[in-house]
Amino acid sequence: MTLKSRILALGAAAMMTLAAPLAAEGWKPNGALTIQVGFGAGGSTDTMGRVLASVMEKNTGWDIVVENKPGGGGVAMFTGLSQRPPQGKVVGMGVSIPVLVQLVQRGDQLPFDVDSFDYLGTVAKAELALVASADAPFDDLEGLIAYSKEQGQLAVATMAPPQVLMMKATTKTTGADFNLVTADGGAEVMKLILGGQVLAGFGSGEQFPYLESGDMKVIAGANQSRLSYAPEVKTFVESGINAYVDPVFYLATTKGTDPAAVEAIAAAIDEAVASPEMAEIVQNAVKGAPINMGPEGTHKMMTDGLANAAVLFAK
């Protein structure tokens, strides 16, 4: 079985085990239901949001409109959503990490917190891995740390601030020193590893062809749970580093919305997320499988994520 097939199969199995909300019979939007995407057109969030809306519309017969409301990594959109009347007519779609970082760093300046919304579900989670070339002189994070202590400063490629902060947390916890090389995206990280300019780096799917070919290996999972495609590899947390990054694509609406509306919209999201159309677009967008945590699970994800963000991103 190929790595891609394994990912899709694991994702399908996971979806079957998640509790799906029951549809609220008889409820439907009063007019169009709008899904506001907190990012510009053409990106991963927008693409997944539009496919989700299309499948929901087909399944329910509702009129669903998608609007782009970029700004602040989704903060502008969720600000507006938090101040709307709770009519069950507007749903926001964003990514957890940018919102959580803003809540940690300037929460006193924002008009909302994690409890300002009724959560509806999730679409996907981007899995982040620390990878190295196949011939690197270590096979896991503990080995990388030990090698860094023996050899001195070790070059590691990063492509986003959360990854930089995870490596700094590793240094703070273990005393290992790293030369953090900033790359312009995952593709460049792979080039740096293959070219020998760095010994390890972070990838969010760009590493798959090189794992298949045997040119790279996974050193650690950067998410809270183990990677679906490398369940034998420990996470940073399991290796003693109290830090993880879980970018989750999630949906919410204004707090105080009619419970029947929340239940019906959540059920429609759940049905759509389980569709073949969503499996394909999520695989294309984040190199993973769809996952819906449901309303309660999404709220818990944001609450737990805020505590983790406070460890990583507090000023």
Short mmCIF file of C-alpha atoms in Angstrom, two decimals, residues 62-277:
data_model
loop_
_atom_site.label_atom_id
_atom_site.label_comp_id
_atom_site.label_asym_id
_atom_site.label_seq_id
_atom_site.Cartn_x
_atom_site.Cartn_y
_atom_site.Cartn_z
CA TRP A 62 -30.00 24.71 1.28
CA ASP A 63 -28.75 27.79 -0.55
CA ILE A 64 -25.15 28.22 0.63
CA VAL A 65 -22.95 31.19 -0.24
CA VAL A 66 -19.19 31.43 0.35
CA GLU A 67 -17.57 34.79 1.13
CA ASN A 68 -13.91 35.61 1.67
CA LYS A 69 -13.22 37.78 4.72
CA PRO A 70 -9.41 37.88 4.98
CA GLY A 71 -7.45 39.73 7.63
CA GLY A 72 -5.29 38.80 10.61
CA GLY A 73 -5.24 35.08 9.79
CA GLY A 74 -8.99 34.81 10.31
CA VAL A 75 -9.19 37.19 13.27
CA ALA A 76 -11.02 39.89 11.27
CA MET A 77 -13.68 37.43 10.16
CA PHE A 78 -14.17 35.92 13.63
CA THR A 79 -14.35 39.43 15.12
CA GLY A 80 -17.27 40.23 12.85
CA LEU A 81 -18.90 36.87 13.50
CA SER A 82 -18.71 37.33 17.27
CA GLN A 83 -20.63 40.61 16.97
CA ARG A 84 -23.42 39.37 14.70
CA PRO A 85 -26.88 38.53 16.03
CA PRO A 86 -27.14 34.74 16.60
CA GLN A 87 -29.52 34.00 13.73
CA GLY A 88 -27.98 30.81 12.36
CA LYS A 89 -27.30 32.46 9.01
CA VAL A 90 -23.51 32.93 9.02
CA VAL A 91 -20.81 30.37 9.69
CA GLY A 92 -17.10 31.19 9.93
CA MET A 93 -14.30 28.93 8.69
CA GLY A 94 -10.74 29.51 9.83
CA VAL A 95 -7.55 27.88 11.08
CA SER A 96 -6.92 27.41 14.77
CA ILE A 97 -3.26 28.44 15.15
CA PRO A 98 -3.44 32.06 13.86
CA VAL A 99 -6.51 32.75 16.01
CA LEU A 100 -4.99 31.18 19.11
CA VAL A 101 -1.75 33.09 18.68
CA GLN A 102 -3.64 36.39 18.50
CA LEU A 103 -5.68 35.48 21.58
CA VAL A 104 -2.49 34.76 23.52
CA GLN A 105 -0.56 37.81 22.35
CA ARG A 106 -3.29 40.47 22.34
CA GLY A 107 -6.41 38.84 23.71
CA ASP A 108 -7.19 41.93 25.78
CA GLN A 109 -7.58 43.88 22.53
CA LEU A 110 -9.94 41.44 20.81
CA PRO A 111 -13.72 41.44 21.23
CA PHE A 112 -13.89 37.64 21.47
CA ASP A 113 -12.34 34.66 23.22
CA VAL A 114 -12.60 30.90 22.72
CA ASP A 115 -16.01 30.83 24.43
CA SER A 116 -17.53 33.49 22.16
CA PHE A 117 -18.78 30.96 19.58
CA ASP A 118 -20.93 27.90 19.09
CA TYR A 119 -18.58 25.40 17.48
CA LEU A 120 -19.77 23.24 14.61
CA GLY A 121 -16.95 20.94 13.57
CA THR A 122 -13.67 20.60 11.75
CA VAL A 123 -12.62 19.73 8.22
CA ALA A 124 -8.97 18.73 8.47
CA LYS A 125 -5.80 18.95 10.47
CA ALA A 126 -2.48 19.71 8.85
CA GLU A 127 0.05 17.15 10.01
CA LEU A 128 3.52 18.56 10.58
CA ALA A 129 6.64 16.42 10.73
CA LEU A 130 10.32 16.96 11.44
CA VAL A 131 12.16 15.02 8.74
CA ALA A 132 15.76 14.33 7.81
CA SER A 133 17.70 12.69 4.99
CA ALA A 134 17.71 8.91 5.11
CA ASP A 135 21.42 8.81 5.92
CA ALA A 136 21.27 11.31 8.79
CA PRO A 137 23.18 9.99 11.84
CA PHE A 138 20.04 9.88 14.00
CA ASP A 139 16.59 8.31 13.70
CA ASP A 140 14.48 10.25 16.19
CA LEU A 141 14.29 13.53 18.07
CA GLU A 142 16.30 12.23 21.00
CA GLY A 143 19.04 11.21 18.58
CA LEU A 144 18.98 14.60 16.87
CA ILE A 145 19.32 16.34 20.25
CA ALA A 146 22.21 14.09 21.28
CA TYR A 147 23.96 14.61 17.94
CA SER A 148 23.56 18.37 18.24
CA LYS A 149 25.16 18.32 21.68
CA GLU A 150 28.08 16.27 20.35
CA GLN A 151 28.68 18.24 17.17
CA GLY A 152 27.67 21.73 18.22
CA GLN A 153 25.11 23.89 16.46
CA LEU A 154 22.93 21.78 14.13
CA ALA A 155 21.19 23.31 11.09
CA VAL A 156 17.40 22.82 11.02
CA ALA A 157 15.10 24.35 8.39
CA THR A 158 11.83 26.01 9.38
CA MET A 159 9.13 27.67 7.30
CA ALA A 160 6.89 29.35 9.91
CA PRO A 161 7.23 31.06 13.33
CA PRO A 162 5.54 28.21 15.29
CA GLN A 163 8.28 25.84 14.11
CA VAL A 164 10.97 28.29 15.19
CA LEU A 165 9.38 28.50 18.62
CA MET A 166 9.15 24.69 18.86
CA MET A 167 12.89 24.40 18.22
CA LYS A 168 13.57 27.16 20.74
CA ALA A 169 11.48 25.22 23.26
CA THR A 170 13.65 22.19 22.46
CA THR A 171 16.78 24.23 23.15
CA LYS A 172 15.35 25.57 26.40
CA THR A 173 14.39 22.08 27.59
CA THR A 174 17.49 20.15 26.51
CA GLY A 175 20.30 22.66 26.05
CA ALA A 176 20.90 21.50 22.47
CA ASP A 177 21.84 24.31 20.11
CA PHE A 178 20.35 24.73 16.63
CA ASN A 179 21.05 26.99 13.67
CA LEU A 180 17.52 27.73 12.45
CA VAL A 181 17.44 28.32 8.71
CA THR A 182 14.33 30.09 7.41
CA ALA A 183 12.93 28.56 4.21
CA ASP A 184 10.31 29.97 1.86
CA GLY A 185 7.86 27.09 2.16
CA GLY A 186 8.05 23.31 2.49
CA ALA A 187 9.44 22.72 -0.98
CA GLU A 188 12.52 24.75 -0.13
CA VAL A 189 12.90 22.86 3.15
CA MET A 190 13.09 19.63 1.16
CA LYS A 191 15.72 21.10 -1.17
CA LEU A 192 17.84 22.21 1.79
CA ILE A 193 17.70 18.74 3.32
CA LEU A 194 18.47 16.94 0.06
CA GLY A 195 21.26 19.41 -0.73
CA GLY A 196 22.89 18.88 2.65
CA GLN A 197 22.59 22.52 3.77
CA VAL A 198 20.56 21.36 6.79
CA LEU A 199 20.29 18.00 8.52
CA ALA A 200 16.59 18.24 9.34
CA GLY A 201 13.55 20.39 8.62
CA PHE A 202 9.78 20.63 8.90
CA GLY A 203 7.36 19.39 6.26
CA SER A 204 3.56 19.43 6.01
CA GLY A 205 3.25 16.97 3.13
CA GLU A 206 6.06 18.01 0.81
CA GLN A 207 8.15 15.16 2.22
CA PHE A 208 5.83 12.36 1.04
CA PRO A 209 7.56 11.63 -2.31
CA TYR A 210 10.92 11.44 -0.54
CA LEU A 211 9.57 9.15 2.17
CA GLU A 212 8.19 6.89 -0.58
CA SER A 213 11.52 6.88 -2.45
CA GLY A 214 13.51 6.23 0.72
CA ASP A 215 15.47 9.48 0.53
CA MET A 216 14.06 10.83 3.81
CA LYS A 217 12.81 9.62 7.17
CA VAL A 218 10.49 11.07 9.81
CA ILE A 219 12.26 12.15 13.00
CA ALA A 220 9.32 13.44 15.06
CA GLY A 221 5.69 14.44 14.84
CA ALA A 222 5.01 18.10 15.64
CA ASN A 223 1.27 17.65 16.28
CA GLN A 224 -0.33 16.76 19.60
CA SER A 225 -1.01 13.20 18.41
CA ARG A 226 1.18 10.92 16.38
CA LEU A 227 1.24 11.23 12.60
CA SER A 228 -1.39 9.11 10.87
CA TYR A 229 1.12 7.93 8.27
CA ALA A 230 3.96 7.28 10.76
CA PRO A 231 2.28 6.07 13.97
CA GLU A 232 5.53 4.51 15.21
CA VAL A 233 7.25 7.93 15.41
CA LYS A 234 7.04 9.82 18.70
CA THR A 235 5.89 13.42 19.00
CA PHE A 236 7.88 16.31 20.48
CA VAL A 237 5.70 16.02 23.59
CA GLU A 238 6.45 12.31 23.96
CA SER A 239 10.14 13.16 23.63
CA GLY A 240 9.95 15.53 26.61
CA ILE A 241 9.39 18.85 24.78
CA ASN A 242 6.22 20.52 26.05
CA ALA A 243 5.18 22.00 22.71
CA TYR A 244 3.07 21.05 19.72
CA VAL A 245 1.43 22.70 16.74
CA ASP A 246 -2.01 21.56 15.59
CA PRO A 247 -3.30 23.72 12.71
CA VAL A 248 -6.95 22.68 12.47
CA PHE A 249 -9.44 23.97 9.88
CA TYR A 250 -12.63 24.56 11.87
CA LEU A 251 -16.10 26.09 11.68
CA ALA A 252 -18.08 28.09 14.22
CA THR A 253 -21.03 30.45 14.46
CA THR A 254 -22.18 33.21 16.82
CA LYS A 255 -22.67 32.23 20.47
CA GLY A 256 -26.29 31.82 21.47
CA THR A 257 -27.51 30.47 18.11
CA ASP A 258 -30.68 28.33 18.27
CA PRO A 259 -29.55 24.83 19.35
CA ALA A 260 -31.67 23.32 16.57
CA ALA A 261 -29.72 25.39 14.02
CA VAL A 262 -26.37 24.44 15.55
CA GLU A 263 -27.34 20.77 15.50
CA ALA A 264 -28.58 20.85 11.90
CA ILE A 265 -25.60 22.77 10.54
CA ALA A 266 -23.17 20.56 12.46
CA ALA A 267 -24.87 17.45 11.05
CA ALA A 268 -24.69 18.86 7.52
CA ILE A 269 -20.99 19.61 7.97
CA ASP A 270 -20.37 16.12 9.32
CA GLU A 271 -22.09 14.48 6.35
CA ALA A 272 -20.17 16.65 3.88
CA VAL A 273 -16.78 16.07 5.52
CA ALA A 274 -17.30 12.32 5.11
CA SER A 275 -17.87 12.64 1.35
CA PRO A 276 -15.46 11.51 -1.40
CA GLU A 277 -15.30 15.10 -2.67
#
